[in-house]
Each structure stands twice: as structure tokens, then as C-alpha cells.
mmCIF file of N, CA, C and O in Angstrom:
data_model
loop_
_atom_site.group_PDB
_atom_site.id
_atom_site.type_symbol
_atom_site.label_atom_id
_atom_site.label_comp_id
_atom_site.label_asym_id
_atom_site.label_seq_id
_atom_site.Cartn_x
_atom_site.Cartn_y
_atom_site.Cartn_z
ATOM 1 N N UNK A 1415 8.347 -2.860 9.794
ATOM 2 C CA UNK A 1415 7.615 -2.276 10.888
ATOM 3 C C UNK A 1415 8.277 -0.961 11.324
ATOM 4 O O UNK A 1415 7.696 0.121 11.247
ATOM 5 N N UNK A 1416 9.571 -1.125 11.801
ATOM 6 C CA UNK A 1416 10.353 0.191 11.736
ATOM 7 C C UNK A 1416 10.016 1.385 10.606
ATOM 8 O O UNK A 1416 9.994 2.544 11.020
ATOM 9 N N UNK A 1417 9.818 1.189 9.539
ATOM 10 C CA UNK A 1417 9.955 1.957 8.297
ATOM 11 C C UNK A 1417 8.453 2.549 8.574
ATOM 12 O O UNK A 1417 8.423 3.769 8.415
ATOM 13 N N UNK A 1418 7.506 2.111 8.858
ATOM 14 C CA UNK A 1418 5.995 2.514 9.242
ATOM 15 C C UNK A 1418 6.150 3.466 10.230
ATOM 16 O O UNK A 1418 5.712 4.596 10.013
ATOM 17 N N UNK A 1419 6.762 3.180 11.409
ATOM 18 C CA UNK A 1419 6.801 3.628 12.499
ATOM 19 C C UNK A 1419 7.374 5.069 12.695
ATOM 20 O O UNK A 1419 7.248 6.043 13.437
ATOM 21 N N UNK A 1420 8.024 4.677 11.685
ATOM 22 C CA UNK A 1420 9.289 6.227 11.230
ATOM 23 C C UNK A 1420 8.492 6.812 10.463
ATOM 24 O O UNK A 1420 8.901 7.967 10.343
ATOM 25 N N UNK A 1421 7.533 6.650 9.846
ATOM 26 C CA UNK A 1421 6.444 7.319 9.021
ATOM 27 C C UNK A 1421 5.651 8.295 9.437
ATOM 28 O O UNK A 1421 5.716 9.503 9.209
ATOM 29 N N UNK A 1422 4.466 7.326 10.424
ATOM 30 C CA UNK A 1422 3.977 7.949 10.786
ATOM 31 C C UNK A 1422 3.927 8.464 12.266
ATOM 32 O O UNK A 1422 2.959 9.087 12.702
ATOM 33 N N UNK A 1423 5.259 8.099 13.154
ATOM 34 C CA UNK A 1423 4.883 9.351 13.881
ATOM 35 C C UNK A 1423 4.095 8.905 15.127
ATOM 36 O O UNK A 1423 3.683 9.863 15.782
ATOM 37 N N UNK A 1424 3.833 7.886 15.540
ATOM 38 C CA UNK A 1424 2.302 8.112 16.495
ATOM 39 C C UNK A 1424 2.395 9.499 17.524
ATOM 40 O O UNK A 1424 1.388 10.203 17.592
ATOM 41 N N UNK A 1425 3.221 9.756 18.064
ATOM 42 C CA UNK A 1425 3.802 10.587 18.821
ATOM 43 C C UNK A 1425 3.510 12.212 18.529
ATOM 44 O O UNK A 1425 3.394 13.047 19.426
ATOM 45 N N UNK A 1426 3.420 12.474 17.187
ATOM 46 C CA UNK A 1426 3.172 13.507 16.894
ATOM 47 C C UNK A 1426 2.163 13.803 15.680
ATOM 48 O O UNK A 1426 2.100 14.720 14.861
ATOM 49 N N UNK A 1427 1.345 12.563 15.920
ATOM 50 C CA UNK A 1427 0.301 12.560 14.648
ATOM 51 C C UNK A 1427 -0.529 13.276 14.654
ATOM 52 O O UNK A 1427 -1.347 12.769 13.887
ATOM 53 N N UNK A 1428 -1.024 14.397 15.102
ATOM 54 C CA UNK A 1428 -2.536 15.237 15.053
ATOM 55 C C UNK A 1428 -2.479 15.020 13.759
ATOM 56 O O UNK A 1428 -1.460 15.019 13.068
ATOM 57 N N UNK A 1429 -3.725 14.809 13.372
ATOM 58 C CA UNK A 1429 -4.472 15.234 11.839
ATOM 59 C C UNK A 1429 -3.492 14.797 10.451
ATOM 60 O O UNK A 1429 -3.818 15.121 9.309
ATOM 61 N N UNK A 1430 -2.380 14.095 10.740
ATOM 62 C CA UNK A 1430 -1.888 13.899 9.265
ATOM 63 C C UNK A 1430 -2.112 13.240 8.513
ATOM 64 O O UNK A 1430 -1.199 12.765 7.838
ATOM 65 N N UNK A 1431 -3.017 13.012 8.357
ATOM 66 C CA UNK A 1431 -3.446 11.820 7.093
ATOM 67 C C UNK A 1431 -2.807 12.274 6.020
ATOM 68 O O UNK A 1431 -3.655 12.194 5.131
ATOM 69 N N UNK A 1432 -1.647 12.782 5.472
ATOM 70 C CA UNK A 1432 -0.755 12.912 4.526
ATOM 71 C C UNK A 1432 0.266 11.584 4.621
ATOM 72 O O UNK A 1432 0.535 10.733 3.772
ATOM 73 N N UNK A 1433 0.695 11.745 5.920
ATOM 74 C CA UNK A 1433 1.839 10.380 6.395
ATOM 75 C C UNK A 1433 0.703 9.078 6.391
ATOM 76 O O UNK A 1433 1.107 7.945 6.129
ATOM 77 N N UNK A 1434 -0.067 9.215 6.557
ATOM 78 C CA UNK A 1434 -0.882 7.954 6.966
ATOM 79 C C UNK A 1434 -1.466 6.913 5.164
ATOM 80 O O UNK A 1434 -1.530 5.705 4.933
ATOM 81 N N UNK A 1435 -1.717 7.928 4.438
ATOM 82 C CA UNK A 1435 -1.495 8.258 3.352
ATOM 83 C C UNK A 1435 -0.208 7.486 2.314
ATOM 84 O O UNK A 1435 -0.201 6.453 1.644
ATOM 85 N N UNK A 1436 0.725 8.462 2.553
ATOM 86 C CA UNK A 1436 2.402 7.661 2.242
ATOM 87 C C UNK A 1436 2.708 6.288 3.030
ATOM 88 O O UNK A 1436 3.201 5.349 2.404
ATOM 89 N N UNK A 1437 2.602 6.246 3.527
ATOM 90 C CA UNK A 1437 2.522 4.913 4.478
ATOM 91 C C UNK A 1437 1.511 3.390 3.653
ATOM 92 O O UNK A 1437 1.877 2.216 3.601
ATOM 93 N N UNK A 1438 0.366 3.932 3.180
ATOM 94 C CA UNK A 1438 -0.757 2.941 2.651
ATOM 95 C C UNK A 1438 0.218 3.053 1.163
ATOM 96 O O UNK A 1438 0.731 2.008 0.760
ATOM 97 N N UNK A 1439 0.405 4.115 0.520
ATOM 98 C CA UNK A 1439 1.106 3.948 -0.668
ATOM 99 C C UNK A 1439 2.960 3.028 -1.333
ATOM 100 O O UNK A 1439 3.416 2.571 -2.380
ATOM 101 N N UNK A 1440 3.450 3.250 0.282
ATOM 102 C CA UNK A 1440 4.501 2.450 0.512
ATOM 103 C C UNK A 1440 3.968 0.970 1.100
ATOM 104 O O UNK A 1440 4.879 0.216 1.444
ATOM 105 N N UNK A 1441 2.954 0.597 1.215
ATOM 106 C CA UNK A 1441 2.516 -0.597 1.750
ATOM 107 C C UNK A 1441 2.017 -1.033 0.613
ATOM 108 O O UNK A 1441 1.948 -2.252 0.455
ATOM 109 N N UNK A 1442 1.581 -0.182 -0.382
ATOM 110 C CA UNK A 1442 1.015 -0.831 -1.485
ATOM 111 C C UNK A 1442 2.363 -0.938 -2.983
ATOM 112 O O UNK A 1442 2.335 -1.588 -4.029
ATOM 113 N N UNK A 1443 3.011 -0.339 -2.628
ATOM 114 C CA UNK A 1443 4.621 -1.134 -3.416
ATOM 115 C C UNK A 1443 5.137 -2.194 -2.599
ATOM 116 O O UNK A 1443 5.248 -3.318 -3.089
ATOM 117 N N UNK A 1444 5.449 -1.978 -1.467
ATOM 118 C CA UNK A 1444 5.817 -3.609 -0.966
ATOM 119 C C UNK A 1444 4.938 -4.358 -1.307
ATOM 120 O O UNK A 1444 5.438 -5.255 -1.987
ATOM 121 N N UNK A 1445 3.779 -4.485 -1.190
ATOM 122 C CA UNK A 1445 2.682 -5.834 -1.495
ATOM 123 C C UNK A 1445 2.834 -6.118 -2.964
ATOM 124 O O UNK A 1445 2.317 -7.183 -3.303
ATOM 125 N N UNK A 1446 3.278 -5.592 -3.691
ATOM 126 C CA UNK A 1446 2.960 -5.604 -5.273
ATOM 127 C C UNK A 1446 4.301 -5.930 -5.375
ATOM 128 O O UNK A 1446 4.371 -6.328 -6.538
ATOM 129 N N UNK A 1447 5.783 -6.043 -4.740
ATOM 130 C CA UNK A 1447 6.726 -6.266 -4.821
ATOM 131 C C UNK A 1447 7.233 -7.712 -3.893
ATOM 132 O O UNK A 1447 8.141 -8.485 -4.201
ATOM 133 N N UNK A 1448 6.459 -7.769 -2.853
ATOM 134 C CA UNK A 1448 6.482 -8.996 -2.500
ATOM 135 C C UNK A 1448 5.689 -10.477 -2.807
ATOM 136 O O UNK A 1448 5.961 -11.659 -2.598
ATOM 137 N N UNK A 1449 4.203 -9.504 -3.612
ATOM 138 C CA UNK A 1449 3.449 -10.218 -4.037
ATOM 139 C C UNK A 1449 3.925 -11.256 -5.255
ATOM 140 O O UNK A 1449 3.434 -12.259 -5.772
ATOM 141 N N UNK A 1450 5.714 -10.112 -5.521
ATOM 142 C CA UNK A 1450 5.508 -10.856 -7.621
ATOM 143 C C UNK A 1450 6.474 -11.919 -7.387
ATOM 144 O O UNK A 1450 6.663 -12.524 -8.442
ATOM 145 N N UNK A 1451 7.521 -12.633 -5.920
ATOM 146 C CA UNK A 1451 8.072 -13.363 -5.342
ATOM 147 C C UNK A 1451 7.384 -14.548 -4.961
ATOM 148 O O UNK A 1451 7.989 -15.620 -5.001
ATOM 149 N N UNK A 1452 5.733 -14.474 -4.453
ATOM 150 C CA UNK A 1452 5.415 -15.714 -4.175
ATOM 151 C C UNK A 1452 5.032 -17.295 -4.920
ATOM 152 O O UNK A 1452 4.560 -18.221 -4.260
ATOM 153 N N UNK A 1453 5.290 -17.372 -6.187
ATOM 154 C CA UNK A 1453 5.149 -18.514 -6.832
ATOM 155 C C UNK A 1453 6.153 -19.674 -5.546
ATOM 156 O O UNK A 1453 7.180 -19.218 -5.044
ATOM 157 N N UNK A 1454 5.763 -20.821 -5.255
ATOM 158 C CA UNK A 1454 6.265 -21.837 -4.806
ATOM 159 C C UNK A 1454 7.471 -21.594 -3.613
ATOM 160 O O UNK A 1454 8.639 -21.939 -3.431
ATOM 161 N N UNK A 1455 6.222 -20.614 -2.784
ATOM 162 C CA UNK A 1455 7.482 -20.261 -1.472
ATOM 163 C C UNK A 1455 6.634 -20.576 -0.534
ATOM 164 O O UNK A 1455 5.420 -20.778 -0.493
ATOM 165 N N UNK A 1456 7.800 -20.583 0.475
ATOM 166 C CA UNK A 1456 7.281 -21.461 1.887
ATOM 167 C C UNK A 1456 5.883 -20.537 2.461
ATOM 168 O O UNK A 1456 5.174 -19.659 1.970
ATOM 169 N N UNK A 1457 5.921 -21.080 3.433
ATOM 170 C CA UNK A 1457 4.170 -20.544 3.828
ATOM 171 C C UNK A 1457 4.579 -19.131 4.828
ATOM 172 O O UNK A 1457 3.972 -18.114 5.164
ATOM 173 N N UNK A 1458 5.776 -19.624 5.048
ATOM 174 C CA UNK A 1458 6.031 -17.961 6.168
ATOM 175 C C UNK A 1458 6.497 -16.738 5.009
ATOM 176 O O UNK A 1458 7.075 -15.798 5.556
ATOM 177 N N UNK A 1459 6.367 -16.625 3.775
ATOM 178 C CA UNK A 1459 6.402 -16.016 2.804
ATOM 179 C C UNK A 1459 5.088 -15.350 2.727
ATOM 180 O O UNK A 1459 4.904 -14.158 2.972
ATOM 181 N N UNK A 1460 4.316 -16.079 2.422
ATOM 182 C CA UNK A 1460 2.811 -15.883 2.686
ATOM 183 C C UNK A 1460 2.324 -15.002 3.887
ATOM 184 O O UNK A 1460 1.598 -14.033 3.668
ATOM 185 N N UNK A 1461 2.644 -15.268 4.907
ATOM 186 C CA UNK A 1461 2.499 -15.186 5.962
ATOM 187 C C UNK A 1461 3.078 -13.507 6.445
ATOM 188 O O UNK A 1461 2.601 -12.803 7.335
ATOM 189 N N UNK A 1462 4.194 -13.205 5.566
ATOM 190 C CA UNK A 1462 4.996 -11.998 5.510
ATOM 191 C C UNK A 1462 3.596 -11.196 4.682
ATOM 192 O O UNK A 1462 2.783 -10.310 4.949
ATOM 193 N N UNK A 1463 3.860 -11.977 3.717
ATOM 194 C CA UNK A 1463 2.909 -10.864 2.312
ATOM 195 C C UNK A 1463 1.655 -10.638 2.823
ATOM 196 O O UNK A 1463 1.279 -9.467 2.781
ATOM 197 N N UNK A 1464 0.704 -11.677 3.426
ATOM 198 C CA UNK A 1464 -0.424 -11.058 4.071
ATOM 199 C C UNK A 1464 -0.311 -10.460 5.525
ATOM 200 O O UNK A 1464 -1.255 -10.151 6.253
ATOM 201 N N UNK A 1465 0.684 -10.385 5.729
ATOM 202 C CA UNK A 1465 1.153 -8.923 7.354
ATOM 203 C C UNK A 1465 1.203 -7.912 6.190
ATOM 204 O O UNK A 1465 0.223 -7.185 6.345
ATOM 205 N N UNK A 1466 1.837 -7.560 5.184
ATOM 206 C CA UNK A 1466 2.140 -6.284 4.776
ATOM 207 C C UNK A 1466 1.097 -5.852 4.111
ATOM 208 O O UNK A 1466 0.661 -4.703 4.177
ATOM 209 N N UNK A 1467 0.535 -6.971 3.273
ATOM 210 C CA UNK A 1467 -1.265 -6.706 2.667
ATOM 211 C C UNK A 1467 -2.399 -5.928 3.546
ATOM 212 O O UNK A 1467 -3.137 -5.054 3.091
ATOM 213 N N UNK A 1468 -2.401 -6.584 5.379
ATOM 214 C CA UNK A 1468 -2.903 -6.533 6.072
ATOM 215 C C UNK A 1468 -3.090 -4.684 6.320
ATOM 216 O O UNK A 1468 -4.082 -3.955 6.292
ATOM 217 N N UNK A 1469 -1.445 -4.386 6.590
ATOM 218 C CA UNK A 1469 -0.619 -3.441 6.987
ATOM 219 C C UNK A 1469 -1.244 -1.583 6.119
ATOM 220 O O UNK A 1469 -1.407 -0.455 6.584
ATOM 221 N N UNK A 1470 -1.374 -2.088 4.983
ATOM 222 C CA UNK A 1470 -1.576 -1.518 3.821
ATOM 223 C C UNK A 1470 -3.508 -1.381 3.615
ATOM 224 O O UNK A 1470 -4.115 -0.453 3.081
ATOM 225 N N UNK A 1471 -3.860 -2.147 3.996
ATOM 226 C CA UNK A 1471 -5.322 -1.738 4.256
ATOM 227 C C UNK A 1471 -5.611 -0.651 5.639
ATOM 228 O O UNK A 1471 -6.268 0.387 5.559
ATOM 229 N N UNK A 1472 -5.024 -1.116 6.747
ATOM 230 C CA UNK A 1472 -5.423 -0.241 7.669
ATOM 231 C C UNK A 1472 -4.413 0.798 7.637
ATOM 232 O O UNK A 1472 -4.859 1.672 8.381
ATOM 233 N N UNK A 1473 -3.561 1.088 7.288
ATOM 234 C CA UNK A 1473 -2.856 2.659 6.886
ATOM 235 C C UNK A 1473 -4.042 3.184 5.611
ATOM 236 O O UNK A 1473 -4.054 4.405 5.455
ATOM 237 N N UNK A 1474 -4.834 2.530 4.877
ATOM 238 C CA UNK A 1474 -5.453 2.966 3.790
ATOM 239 C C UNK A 1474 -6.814 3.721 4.780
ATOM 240 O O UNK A 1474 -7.198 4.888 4.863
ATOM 241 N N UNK A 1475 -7.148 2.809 5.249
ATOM 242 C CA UNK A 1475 -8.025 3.092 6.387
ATOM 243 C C UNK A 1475 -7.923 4.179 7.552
ATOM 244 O O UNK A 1475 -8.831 4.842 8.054
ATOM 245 N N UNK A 1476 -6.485 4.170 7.854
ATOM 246 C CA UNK A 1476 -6.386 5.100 8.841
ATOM 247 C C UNK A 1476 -6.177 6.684 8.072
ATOM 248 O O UNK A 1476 -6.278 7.677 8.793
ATOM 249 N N UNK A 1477 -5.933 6.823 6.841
ATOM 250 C CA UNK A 1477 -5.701 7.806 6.075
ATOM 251 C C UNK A 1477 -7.117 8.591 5.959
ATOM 252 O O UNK A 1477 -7.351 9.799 6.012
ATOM 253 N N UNK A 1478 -7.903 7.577 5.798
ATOM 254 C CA UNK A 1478 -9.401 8.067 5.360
ATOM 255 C C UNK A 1478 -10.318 8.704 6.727
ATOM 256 O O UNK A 1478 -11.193 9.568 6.778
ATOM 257 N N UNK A 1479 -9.852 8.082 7.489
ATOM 258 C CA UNK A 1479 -10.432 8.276 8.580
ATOM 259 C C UNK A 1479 -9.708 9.449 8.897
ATOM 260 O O UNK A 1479 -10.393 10.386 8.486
ATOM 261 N N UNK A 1480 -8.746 9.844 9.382
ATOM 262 C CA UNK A 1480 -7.728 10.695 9.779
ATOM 263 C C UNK A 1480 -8.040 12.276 8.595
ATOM 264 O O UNK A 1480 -8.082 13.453 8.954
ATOM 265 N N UNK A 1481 -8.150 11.917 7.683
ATOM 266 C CA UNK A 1481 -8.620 13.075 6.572
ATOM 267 C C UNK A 1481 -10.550 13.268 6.424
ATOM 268 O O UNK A 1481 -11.046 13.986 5.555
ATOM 269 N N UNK A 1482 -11.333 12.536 7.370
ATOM 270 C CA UNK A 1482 -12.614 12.728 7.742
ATOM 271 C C UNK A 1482 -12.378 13.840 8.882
ATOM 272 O O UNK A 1482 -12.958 14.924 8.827
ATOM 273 N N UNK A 1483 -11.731 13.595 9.635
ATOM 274 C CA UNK A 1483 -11.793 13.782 10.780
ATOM 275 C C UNK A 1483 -11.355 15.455 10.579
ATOM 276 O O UNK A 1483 -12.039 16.446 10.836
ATOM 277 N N UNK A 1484 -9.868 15.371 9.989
ATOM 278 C CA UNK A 1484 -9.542 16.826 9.957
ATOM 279 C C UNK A 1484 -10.459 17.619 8.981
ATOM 280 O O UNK A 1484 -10.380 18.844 9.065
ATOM 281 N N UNK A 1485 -11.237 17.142 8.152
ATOM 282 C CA UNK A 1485 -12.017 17.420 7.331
ATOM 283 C C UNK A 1485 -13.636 18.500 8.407
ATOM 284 O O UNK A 1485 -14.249 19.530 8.126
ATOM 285 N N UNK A 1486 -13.709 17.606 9.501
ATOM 286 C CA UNK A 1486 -14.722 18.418 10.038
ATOM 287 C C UNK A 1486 -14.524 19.060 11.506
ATOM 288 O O UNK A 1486 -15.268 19.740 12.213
ATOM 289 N N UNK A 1487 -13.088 18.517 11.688
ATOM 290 C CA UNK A 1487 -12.628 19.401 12.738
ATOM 291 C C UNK A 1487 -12.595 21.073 12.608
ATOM 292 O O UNK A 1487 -12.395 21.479 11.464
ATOM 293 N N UNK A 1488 -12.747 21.957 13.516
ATOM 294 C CA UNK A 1488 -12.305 23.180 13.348
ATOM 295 C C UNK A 1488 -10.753 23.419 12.964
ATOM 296 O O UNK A 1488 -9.877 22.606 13.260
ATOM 297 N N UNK A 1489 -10.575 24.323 12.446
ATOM 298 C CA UNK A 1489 -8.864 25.173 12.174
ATOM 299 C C UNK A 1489 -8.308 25.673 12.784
ATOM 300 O O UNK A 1489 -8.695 26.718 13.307
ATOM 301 N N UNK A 1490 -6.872 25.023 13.039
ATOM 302 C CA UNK A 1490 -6.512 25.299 14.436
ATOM 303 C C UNK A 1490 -6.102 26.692 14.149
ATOM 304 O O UNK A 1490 -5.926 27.098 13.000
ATOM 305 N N UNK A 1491 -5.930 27.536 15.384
ATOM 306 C CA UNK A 1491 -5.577 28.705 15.164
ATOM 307 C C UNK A 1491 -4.250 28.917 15.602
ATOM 308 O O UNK A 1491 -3.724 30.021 15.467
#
């Protein structure tokens, strides 16, 4: 959660769907790295892997949205 947080910034996010971006792409190596651990693990394992699965869709989401947005916003001057 820290490592997200340090990412992207909320604080100074205008328009970056670059970080928002890196963020869905680092969410999508943890999931694929925590994913290749779960054969015959406890359920709070699970429970981890679908928070970071979760995590990794809406940074995917917030990227797209965030790069719509600056997409039809004006340029800042």
C-alpha cells in the first residue's frame, strides 16, 4: 500500500496517468508473482492476492480515465 501511495502521489496528481499507469503495471507483476505462490495456501493468501488483483484493476482504470480526461482537457499554459 505504501509503495502505491509513493507512486502515485494523490497530493500532486493533476493529469498523470503516466504514474497511474506504472502503478497498474507494478500491480500487474505483483499479481503474477503472488499469483505463482498460491497452490495450497491459507485463505488469507488469497485474500492478499485478490487485494492486489483488486488494486491493479482500478490503477488500470484510473490510468484510463485520468489519460481521457487529460486527453480532452485544454493545455495548460
Amino acid at each position: 500500500m505504501t509503495f502505491f501511495y509513493a507512486m502515485l502521489r494523490p497530493e500532486s496528481y493533476r493529469r498523470s496517468w503516466g504514474r497511474a499507469l506504472g502503478a497498474a503495471l507494478a500491480g500487474v507483476v505483483l499479481t503474477v508473482a503472488f499469483g505463482l505462490g498460491l497452490m495450497h495456501s491459507p485463505p488469507h493468501v488469497y485474500a492478499h492476492w485478490l487485494w492486489v488483483a483488486g488494486a491493479t484493476v482500478a490503477f488500470l482504470a484510473l490510468a484510463v480515465a485520468s489519460a481521457v480526461r487529460a486527453r480532452m482537457s485544454p493545455p495548460l499554459a
